[in-house]
Coordinates of C-alpha atoms in Angstrom, one line a residue:
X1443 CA 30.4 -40.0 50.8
X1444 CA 26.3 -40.3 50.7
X1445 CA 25.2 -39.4 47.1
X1446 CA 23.5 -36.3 47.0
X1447 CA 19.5 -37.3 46.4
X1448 CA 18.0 -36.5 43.3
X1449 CA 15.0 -34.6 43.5
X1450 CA 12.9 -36.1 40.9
X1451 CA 9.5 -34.4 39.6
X1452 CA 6.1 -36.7 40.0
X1453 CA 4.9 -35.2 37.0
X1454 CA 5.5 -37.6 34.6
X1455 CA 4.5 -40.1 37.2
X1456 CA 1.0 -38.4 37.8
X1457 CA 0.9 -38.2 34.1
X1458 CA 1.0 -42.1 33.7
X1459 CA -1.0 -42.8 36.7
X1460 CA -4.2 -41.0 35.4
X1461 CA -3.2 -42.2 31.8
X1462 CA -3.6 -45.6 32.4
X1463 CA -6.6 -45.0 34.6
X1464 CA 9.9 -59.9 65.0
X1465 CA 10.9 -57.6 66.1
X1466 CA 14.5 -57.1 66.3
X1467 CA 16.6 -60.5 65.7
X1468 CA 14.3 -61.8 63.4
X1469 CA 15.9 -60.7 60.2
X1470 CA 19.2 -61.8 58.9
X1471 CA 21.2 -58.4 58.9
X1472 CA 21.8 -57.3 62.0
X1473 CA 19.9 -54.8 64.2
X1474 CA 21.9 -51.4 64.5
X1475 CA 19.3 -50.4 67.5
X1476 CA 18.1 -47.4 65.2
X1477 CA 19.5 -45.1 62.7
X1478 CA 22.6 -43.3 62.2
X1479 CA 23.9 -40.1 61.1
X1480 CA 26.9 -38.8 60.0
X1481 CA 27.7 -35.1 60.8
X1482 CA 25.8 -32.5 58.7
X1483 CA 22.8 -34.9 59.3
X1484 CA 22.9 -37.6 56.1
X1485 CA 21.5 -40.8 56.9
X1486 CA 23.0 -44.0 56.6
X1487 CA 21.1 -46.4 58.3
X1488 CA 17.2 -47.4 59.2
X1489 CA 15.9 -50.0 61.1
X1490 CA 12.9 -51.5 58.9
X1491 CA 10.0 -53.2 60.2
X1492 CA 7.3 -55.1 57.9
X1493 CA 6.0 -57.9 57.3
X1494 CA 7.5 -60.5 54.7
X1495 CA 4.7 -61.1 52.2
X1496 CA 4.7 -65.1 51.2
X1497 CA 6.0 -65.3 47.8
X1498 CA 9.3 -63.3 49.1
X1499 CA 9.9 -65.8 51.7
X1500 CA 9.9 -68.7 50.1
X1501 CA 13.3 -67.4 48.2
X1502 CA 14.9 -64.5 50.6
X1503 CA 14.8 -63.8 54.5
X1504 CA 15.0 -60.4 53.9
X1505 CA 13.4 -57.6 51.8
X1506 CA 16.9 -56.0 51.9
X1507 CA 17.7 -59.0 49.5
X1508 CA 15.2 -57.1 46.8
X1509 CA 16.4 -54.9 43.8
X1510 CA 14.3 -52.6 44.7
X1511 CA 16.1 -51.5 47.9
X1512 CA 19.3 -52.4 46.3
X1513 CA 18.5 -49.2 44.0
X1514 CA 16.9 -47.0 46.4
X1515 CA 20.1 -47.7 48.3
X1516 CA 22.1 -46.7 45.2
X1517 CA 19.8 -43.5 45.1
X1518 CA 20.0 -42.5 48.8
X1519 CA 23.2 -44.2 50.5
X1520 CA 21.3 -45.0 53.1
X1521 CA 20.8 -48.9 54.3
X1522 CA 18.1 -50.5 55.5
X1523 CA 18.1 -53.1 58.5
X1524 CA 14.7 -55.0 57.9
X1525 CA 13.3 -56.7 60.5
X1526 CA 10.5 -59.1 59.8
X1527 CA 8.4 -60.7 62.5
X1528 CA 8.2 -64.9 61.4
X1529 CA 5.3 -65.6 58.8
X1530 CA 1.5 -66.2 60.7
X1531 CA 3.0 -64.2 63.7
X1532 CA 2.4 -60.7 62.4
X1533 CA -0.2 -59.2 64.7
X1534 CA 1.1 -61.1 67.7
X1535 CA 5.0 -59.7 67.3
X1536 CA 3.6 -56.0 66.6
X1537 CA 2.4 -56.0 70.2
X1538 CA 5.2 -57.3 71.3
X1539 CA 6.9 -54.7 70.3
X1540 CA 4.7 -51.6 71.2
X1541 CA 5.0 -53.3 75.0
X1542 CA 8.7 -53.8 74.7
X1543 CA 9.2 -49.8 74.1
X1544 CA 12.2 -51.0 71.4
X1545 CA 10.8 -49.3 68.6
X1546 CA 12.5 -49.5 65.1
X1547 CA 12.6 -46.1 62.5
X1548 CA 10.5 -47.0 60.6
X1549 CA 7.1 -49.4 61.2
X1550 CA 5.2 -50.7 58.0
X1551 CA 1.9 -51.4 59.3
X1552 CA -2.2 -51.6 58.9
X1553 CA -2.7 -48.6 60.8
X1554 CA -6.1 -48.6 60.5
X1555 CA -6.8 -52.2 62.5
X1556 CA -4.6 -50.4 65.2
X1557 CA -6.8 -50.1 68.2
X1558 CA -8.5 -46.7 68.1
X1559 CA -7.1 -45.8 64.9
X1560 CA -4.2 -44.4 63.7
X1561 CA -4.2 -41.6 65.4
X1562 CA -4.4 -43.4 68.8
X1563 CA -0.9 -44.9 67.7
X1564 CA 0.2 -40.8 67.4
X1565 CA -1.3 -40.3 70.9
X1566 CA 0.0 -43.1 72.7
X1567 CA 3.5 -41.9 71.6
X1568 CA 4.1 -44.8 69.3
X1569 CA 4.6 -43.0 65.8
X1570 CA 4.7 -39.5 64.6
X1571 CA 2.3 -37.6 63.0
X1572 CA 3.6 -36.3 59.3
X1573 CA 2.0 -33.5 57.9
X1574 CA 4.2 -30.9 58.0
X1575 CA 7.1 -33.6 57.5
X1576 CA 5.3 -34.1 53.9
X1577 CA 4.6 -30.8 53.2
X1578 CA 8.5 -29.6 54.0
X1579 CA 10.6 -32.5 53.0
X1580 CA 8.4 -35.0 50.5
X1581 CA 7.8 -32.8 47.5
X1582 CA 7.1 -36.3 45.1
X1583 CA 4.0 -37.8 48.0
X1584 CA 2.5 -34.3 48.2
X1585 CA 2.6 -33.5 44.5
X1586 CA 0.6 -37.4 44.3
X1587 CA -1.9 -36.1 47.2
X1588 CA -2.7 -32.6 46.2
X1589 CA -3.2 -34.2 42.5
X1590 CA -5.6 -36.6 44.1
X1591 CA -7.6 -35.4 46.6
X1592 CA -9.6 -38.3 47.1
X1593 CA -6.7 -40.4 47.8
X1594 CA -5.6 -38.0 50.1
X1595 CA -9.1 -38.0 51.7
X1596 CA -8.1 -41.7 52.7
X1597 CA -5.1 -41.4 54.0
X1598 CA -5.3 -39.1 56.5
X1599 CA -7.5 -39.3 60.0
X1600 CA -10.7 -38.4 61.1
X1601 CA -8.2 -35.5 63.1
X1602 CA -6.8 -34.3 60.0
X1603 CA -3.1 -36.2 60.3
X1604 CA -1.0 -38.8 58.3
X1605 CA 0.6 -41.3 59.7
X1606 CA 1.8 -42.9 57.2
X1607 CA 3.6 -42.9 54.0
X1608 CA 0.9 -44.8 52.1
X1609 CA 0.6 -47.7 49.7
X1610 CA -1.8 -46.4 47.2
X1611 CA -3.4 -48.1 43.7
X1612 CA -3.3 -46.1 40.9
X1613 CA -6.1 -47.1 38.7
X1614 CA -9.6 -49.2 39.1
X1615 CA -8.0 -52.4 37.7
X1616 CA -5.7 -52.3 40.6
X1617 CA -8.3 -52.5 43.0
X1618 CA -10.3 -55.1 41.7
X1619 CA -9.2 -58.9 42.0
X1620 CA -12.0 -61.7 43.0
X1621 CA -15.1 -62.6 41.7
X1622 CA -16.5 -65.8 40.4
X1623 CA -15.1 -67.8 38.0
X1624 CA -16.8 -71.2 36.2
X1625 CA -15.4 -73.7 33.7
X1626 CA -16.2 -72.3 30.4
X1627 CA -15.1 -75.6 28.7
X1628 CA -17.8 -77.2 30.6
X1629 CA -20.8 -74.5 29.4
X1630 CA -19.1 -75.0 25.9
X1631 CA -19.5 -78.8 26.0
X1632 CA -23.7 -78.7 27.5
X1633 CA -24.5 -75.8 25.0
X1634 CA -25.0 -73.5 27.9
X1635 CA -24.6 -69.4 27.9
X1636 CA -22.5 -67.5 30.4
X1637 CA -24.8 -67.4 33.4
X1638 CA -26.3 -64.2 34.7
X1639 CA -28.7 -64.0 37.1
X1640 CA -29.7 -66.3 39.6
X1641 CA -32.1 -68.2 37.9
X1642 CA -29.3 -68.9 35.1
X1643 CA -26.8 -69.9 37.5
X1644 CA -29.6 -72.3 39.1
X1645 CA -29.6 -73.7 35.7
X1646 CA -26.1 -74.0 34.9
X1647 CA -25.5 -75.4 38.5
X1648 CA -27.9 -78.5 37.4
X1649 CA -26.4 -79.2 34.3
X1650 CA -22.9 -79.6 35.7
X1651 CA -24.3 -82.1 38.3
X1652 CA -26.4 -84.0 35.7
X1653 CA -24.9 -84.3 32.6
X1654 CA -21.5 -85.2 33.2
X1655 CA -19.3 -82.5 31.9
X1656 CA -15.9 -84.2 33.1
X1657 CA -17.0 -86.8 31.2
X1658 CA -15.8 -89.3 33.6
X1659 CA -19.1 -91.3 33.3
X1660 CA -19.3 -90.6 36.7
X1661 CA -21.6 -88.1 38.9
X1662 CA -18.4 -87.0 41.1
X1663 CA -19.5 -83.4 39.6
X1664 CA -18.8 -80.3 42.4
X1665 CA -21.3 -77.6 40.7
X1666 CA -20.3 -74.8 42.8
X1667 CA -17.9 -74.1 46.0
X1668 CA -18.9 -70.5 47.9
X1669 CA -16.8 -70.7 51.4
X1670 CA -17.7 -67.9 54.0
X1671 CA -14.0 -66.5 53.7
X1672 CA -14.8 -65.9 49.6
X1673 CA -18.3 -64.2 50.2
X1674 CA -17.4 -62.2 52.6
X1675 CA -14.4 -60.8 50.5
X1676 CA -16.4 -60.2 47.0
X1677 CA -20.2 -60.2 48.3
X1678 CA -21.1 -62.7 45.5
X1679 CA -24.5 -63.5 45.1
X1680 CA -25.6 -62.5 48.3
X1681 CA -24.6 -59.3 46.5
X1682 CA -27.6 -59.9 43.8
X1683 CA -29.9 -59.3 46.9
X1684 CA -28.5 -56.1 47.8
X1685 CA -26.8 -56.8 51.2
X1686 CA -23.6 -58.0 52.2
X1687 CA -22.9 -60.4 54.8
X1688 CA -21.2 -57.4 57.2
X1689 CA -21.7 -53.8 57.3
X1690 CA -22.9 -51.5 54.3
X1691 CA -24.3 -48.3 53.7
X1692 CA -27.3 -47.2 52.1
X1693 CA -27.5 -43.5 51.0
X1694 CA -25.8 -42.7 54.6
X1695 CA -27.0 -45.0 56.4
X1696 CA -25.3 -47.8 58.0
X1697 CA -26.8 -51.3 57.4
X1698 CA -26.3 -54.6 58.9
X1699 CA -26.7 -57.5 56.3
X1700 CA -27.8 -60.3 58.4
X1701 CA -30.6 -58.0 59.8
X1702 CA -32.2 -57.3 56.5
X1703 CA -34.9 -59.6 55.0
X1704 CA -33.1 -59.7 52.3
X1705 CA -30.6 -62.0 54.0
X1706 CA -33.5 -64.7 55.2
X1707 CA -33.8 -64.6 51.0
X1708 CA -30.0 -65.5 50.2
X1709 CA -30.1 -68.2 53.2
X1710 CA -33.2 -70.1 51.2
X1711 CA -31.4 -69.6 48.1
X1712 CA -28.3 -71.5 49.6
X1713 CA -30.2 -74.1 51.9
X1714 CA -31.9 -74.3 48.1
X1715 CA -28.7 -75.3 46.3
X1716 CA -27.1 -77.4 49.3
X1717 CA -30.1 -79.8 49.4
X1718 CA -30.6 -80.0 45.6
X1719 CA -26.3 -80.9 45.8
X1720 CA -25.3 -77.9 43.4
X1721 CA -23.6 -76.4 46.4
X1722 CA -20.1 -78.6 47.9
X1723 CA -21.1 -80.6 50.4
X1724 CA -18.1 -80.0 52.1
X1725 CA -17.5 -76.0 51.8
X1726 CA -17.3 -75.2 55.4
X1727 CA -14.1 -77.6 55.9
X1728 CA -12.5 -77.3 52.5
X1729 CA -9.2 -75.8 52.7
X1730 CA -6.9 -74.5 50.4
X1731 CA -4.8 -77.4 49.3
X1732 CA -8.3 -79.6 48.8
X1733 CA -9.4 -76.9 46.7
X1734 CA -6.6 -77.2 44.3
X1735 CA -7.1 -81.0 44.3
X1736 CA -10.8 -80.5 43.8
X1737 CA -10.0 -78.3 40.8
X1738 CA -7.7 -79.6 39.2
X1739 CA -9.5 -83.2 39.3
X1740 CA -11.8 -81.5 37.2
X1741 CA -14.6 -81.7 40.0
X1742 CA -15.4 -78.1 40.7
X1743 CA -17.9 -76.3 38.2
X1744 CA -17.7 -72.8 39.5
X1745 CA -15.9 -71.2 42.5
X1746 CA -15.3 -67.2 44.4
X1747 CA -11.7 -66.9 43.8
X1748 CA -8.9 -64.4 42.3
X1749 CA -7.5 -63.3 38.9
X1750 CA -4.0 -64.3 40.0
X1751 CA -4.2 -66.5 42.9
X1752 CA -7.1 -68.5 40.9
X1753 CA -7.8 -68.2 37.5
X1754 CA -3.6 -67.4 37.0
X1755 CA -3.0 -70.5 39.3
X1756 CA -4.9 -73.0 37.6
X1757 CA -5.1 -72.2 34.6
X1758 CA -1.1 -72.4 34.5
X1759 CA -1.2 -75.9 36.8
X1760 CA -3.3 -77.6 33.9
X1761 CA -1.5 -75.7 31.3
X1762 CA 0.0 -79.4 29.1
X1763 CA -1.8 -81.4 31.0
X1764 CA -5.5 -80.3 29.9
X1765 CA -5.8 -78.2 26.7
X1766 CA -9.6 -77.9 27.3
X1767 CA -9.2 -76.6 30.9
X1768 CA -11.0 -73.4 31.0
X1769 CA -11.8 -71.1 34.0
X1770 CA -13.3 -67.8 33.3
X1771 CA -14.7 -65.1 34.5
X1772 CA -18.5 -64.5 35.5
X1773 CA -20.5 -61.3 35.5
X1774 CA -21.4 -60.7 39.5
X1775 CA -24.9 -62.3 39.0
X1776 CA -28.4 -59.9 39.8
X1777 CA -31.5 -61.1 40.4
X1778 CA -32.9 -59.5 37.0
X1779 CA -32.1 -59.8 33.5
X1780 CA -30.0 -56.6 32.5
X1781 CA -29.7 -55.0 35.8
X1782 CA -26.3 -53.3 36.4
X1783 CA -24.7 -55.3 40.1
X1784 CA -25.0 -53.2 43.3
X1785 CA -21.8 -55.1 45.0
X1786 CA -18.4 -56.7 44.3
X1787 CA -15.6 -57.0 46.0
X1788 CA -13.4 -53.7 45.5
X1789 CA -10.5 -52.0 47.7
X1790 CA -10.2 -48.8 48.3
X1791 CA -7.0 -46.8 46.7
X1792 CA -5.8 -46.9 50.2
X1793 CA -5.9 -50.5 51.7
X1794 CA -5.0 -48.9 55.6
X1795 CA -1.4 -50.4 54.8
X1796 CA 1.6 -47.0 55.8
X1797 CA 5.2 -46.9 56.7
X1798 CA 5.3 -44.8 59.6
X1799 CA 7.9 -43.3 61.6
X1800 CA 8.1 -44.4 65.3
X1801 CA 8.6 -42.0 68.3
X1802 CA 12.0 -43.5 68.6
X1803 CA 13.8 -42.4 65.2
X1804 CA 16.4 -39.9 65.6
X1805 CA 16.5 -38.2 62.4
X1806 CA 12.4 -37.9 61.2
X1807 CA 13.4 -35.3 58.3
X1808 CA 15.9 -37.7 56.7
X1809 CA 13.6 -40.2 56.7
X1810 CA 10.8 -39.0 55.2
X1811 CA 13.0 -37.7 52.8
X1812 CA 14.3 -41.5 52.0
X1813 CA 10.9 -42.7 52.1
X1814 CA 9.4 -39.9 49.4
X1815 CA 11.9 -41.3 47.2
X1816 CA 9.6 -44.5 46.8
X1817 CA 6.8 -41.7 44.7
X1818 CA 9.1 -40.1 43.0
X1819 CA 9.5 -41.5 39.3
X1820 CA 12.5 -43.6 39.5
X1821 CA 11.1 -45.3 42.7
X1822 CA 8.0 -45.8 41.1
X1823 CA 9.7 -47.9 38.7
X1824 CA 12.1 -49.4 41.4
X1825 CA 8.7 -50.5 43.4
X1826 CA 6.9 -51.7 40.1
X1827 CA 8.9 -53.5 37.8
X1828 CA 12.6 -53.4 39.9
X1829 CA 16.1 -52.3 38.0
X1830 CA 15.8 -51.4 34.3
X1831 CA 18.2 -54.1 32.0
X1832 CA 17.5 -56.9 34.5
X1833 CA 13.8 -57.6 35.6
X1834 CA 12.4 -55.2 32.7
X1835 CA 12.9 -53.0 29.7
X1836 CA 11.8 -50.0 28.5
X1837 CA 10.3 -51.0 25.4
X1838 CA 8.3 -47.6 23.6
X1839 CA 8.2 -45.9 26.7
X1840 CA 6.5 -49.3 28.0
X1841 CA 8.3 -51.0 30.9
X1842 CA 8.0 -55.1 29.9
X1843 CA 8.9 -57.2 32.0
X1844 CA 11.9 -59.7 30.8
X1845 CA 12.3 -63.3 31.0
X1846 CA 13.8 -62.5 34.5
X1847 CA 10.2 -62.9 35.8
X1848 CA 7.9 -64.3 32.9
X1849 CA 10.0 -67.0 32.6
X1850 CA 12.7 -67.2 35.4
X1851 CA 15.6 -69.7 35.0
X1852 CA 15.2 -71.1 38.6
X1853 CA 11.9 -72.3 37.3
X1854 CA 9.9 -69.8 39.9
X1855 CA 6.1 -68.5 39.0
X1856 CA 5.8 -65.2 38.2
X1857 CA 4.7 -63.7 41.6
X1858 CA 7.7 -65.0 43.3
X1859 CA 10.0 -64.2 40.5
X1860 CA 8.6 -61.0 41.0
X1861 CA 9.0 -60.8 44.5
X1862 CA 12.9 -60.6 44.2
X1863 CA 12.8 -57.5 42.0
X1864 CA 9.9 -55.4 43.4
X1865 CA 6.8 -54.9 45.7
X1866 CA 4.1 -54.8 43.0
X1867 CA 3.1 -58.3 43.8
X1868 CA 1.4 -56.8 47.3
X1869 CA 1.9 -53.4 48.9
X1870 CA 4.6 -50.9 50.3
X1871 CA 5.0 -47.2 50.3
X1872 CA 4.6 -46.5 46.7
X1873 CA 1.6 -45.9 44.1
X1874 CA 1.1 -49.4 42.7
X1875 CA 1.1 -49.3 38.6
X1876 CA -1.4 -50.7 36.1
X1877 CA 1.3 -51.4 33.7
X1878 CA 2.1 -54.3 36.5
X1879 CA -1.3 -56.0 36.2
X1880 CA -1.2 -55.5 32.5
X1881 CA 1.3 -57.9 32.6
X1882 CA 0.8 -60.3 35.3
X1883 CA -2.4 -60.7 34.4
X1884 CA -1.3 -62.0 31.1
X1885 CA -3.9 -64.6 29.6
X1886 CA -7.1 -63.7 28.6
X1887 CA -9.3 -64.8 30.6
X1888 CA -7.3 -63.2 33.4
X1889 CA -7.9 -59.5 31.5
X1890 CA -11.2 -60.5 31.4
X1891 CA -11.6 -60.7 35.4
X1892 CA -10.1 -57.0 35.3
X1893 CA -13.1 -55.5 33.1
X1894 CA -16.0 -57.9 34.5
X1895 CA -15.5 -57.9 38.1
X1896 CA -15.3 -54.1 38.0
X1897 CA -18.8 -53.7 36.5
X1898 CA -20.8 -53.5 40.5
X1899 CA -21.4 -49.8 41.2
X1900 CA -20.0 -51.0 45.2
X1901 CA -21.8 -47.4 46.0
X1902 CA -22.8 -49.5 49.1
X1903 CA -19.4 -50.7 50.4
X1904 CA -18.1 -49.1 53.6
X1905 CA -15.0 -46.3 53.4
X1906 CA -12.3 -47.4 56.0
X1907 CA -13.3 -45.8 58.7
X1908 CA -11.3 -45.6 62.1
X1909 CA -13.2 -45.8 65.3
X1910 CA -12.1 -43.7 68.1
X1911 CA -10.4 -45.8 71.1
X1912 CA -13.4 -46.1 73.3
X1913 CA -15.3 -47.3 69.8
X1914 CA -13.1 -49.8 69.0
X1915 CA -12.8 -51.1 72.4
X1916 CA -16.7 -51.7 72.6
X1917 CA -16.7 -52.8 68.7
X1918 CA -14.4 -55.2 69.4
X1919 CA -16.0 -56.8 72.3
X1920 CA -19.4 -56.8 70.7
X1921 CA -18.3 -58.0 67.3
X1922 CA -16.2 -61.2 68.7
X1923 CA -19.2 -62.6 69.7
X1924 CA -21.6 -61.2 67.1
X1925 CA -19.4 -62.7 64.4
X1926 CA -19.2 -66.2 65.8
X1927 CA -22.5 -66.4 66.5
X1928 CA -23.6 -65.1 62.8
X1929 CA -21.4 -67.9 60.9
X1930 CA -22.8 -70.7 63.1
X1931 CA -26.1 -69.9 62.6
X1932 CA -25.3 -69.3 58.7
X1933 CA -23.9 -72.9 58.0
X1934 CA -26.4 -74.1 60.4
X1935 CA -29.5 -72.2 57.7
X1936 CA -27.7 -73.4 54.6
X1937 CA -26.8 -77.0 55.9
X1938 CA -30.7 -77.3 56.9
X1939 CA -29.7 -77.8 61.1
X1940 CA -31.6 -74.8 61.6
X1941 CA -34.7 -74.3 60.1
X1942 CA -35.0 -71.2 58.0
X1943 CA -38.3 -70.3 60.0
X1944 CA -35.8 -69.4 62.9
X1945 CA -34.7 -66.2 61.1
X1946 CA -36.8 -64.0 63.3
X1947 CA -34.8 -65.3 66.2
X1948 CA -31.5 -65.4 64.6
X1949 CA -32.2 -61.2 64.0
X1950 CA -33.5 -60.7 67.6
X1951 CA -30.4 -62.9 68.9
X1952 CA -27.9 -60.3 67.3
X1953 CA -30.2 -57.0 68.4
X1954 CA -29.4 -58.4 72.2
X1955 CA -26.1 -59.5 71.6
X1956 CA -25.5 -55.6 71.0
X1957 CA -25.7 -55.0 67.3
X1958 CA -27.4 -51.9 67.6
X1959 CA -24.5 -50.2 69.4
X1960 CA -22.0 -51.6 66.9
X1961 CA -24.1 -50.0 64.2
X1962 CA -24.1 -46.7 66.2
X1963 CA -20.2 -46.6 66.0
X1964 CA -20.2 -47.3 62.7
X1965 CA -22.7 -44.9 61.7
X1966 CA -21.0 -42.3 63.4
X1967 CA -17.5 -43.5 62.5
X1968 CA -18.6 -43.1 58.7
X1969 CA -19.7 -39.4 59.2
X1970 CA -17.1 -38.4 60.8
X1971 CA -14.9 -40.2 57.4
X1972 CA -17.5 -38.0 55.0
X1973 CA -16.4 -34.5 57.3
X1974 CA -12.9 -35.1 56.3

């Protein structure tokens, strides 16, 4: 007999949330070729398909393996077939499937890269569109929505629908992870100050390639590493001059970085540093695992990277092996003395990631119904910190997590310790919770990263807007080429191959190649996002 759901009220999760503010085959249980009902409608089985986020894999081959399905399980009686397409092979398998017509129930997806936007997927009869699903049958999402309009604002389409039942973060820290980071033990050794502005970081950038703050005797020194991949996602120093390297708005109106004068400025200032040797040689083909080695052989002064994924991650790897080994947090630099930063890297509340339901799922009502159980207050802690007793305790109303994941017995970091219990490690269909970060982000210089990276205003940062399918298809095409072009020419400036006198061409290159029409889509693609 399926347990009878419990209808549990979001207030007192609203309440902490603004308090603290393969396709089918590829998974190990086997496919059931959609849900199942038993008479009087109960569900009691869903075909589940997502992608399987890194630091699950390397322990499980299926999300079904997690508490926190184990409890929603235990909740709903319903069980979930997850099917996960094989790791790097995420986009590719997701069209595979749309052609193939074999659709599962339920499709966890970026449904705002989908071509033409979410609601094209409605249209071309791939997934269902949810509105009056929510407002019937998912009293805990619609309590989270109507409390939050702006979040609700994101979520739904430039048409008006939801597609999705949305992965949303519930407070600022959440939303704010990379920035850059610089060996404080090394300013502490040559008597220097936390750099911020450019000129201070030109400063700082010299000493660590002159005076020998490994203390190795020799000048093997790395001052600073800035890859494309890294600006691009936090918009670090090029940030100072009020541009991005992409699309940005500026009191409405859609900009291209790499047009604006501005850029020709931030392209000096990096040719600058790469011929005076404060800027790695070697960016451009440094990968991750050279990285680390640079790191940790004490050779890099300052890098873009994250709170957990960097200053987490290396500070734990030299944790016993270097007591002095300190990475820490910067202030996103400006060009002037006291000036508050324009731009950071920041995601929205809604990062485009939903579970939808596909056109193919034979009982819609009962799923939503399954799937509004992940907002209601015991999902919310299912999703966040996983079953209560195990991976954490209630300790004054505080869920801390236990040794289970600080300090698991199979010797696994926290994020894939994690992993095993919950989804607050990455995404899913729930409202991520601060209390997660609070703890993950456990040494200092880690909570430092939360409150300075979040200082840029990010006023000029682009919504996610969803172009319509005769949009995208044009924005696609021109953008391929656009793109390719713009990061040859910008190691080509910074490397000194091309002469910085070129600029003017460089700009009249991208007007023929067609930017001017991509920033017509996105201009009107962002008013029809501020209409909503």
């Amino acid at each position: 007999m399926v347990k009878k759901w419990r209808r549990i009220s979001v207030l007192s999760l609203t309440a902490v949330l603004t308090g603290t503010a393969c396709m089918a085959g590829c998974s190990d249980q086997p496919d059931t070729g959609g849900n199942t009902s038993e008479e009087g409608g109960k569900l009691t089985s869903l075909t589940y398909w997502t992608t399987m986020t890194g630091q699950a894999a390397v322990s499980m081959k299926s999300y079904g393996e997690m508490e926190v399905y184990k409890g929603i399980e235990s909740i709903t009686g319903v069980k979930v077939n997850f099917q996960h397409p094989p790791q790097g092979q995420d986009a590719e398998q997701f069209n595979l499937m749309l052609t193939s017509g074999q659709l599962p129930d339920v499709i966890e997806y970026h449904w705002t890269s989908f071509p033409g936007g979410p609601e094209k997927a409605v249209k071309d009869g791939r997934i269902i569109k949810l509105n009056e699903l929510i407002d019937q049958h998912a009293p805990n999402l619609k309590k989270v929505l109507e409390s939050n309009p702006e979040w609700k604002k994101q979520v739904t389409t430039d048409d008006g629908s939801i597609v999705g039942f949305p992965f949303l973060r519930g407070d600022k820290k959440l939303q704010v992870y990379k920035g850059v980071t610089v060996r404080k033990d090394w300013l502490d050794k040559l008597g220097l100050q936390m750099p911020t502005t450019i000129d201070e970081w030109h400063t700082v950038l010299k000493a660590f390639k002159e005076q020998d703050p490994n203390g190795n005797g020799q000048a093997d020194e790395i001052p600073i590493i800035i890859t494309l991949g890294e600006l691009n996602g936090s918009h670090a120093f090029i940030g100072a001059f009020g541009i991005t390297n992409g699309f940005f708005q500026d009191a409405g109106k859609v900009k291209y970085g790499p047009l604006q004068p501005q850029y020709k400025e931030f392209l000096t200032l990096m040719n600058q540093w790469y011929k005076e040797g404060l800027l790695d040689k070697d960016y451009a083909a440094t990968d991750g695992k050279l990285l680390d080695a640079k790191v940790t052989g004490h050779q890099i002064g300052a890098l873009i990277t994250n709170t957990g994924g960097g200053i987490g991650k290396y500070m734990g790897l030299m944790a016993g092996k270097d007591n002095h080994f300190t990475l820490s947090p910067a202030p996103y630099p400006t060009l002037n003395k006291g000036e508050k930063p324009e731009l950071g890297q920041m995601d929205f509340t809604f990062n485009g990631r939903g579970a939808a339901i596909s056109t193919s799922n034979k009982n819609p009502v009962e799923t939503v119904k399954w799937l509004d159980v992940g907002y209601s207050e015991e999902g919310h802690m299912l999703f966040n910190f996983g079953k209560e007793g195990i991976s954490y305790n209630l300790i004054n109303g505080y869920p801390k997590y236990t040794e289970m994941i600080t300090k698991n017995p199979d010797g696994l970091p926290m994020q894939q310790a994690m992993a095993r219990h919950n989804r607050a490690g990455w995404d899913g269909p729930f409202v991520q919770d601060v209390r997660y970060i609070e703890q993950y982000a456990a040494i200092p210089e880690q909570q430092e990263s939360l409150t300075a990276w979040a200082e840029p205003t990010n006023e000029k940062l682009m919504p996610l807007i969803t172009p319509t399918k005769e949009e995208s298809g044009t924005y696609a095409s021109i953008m391929a080429d656009i793109n390719t072009y713009k990061d040859e020419m910008f190691h080509k400036f910074v490397m000194g191959a091309e002469p910085l006198s070129n600029f003017d061409a460089f700009t009249a290159t991208l007007k023929s190649m067609g930017i001017d029409e991509a920033l017509e889509i996105q201009q009107a693609a962002l008013e029809r996002y501020n209409k909503r």
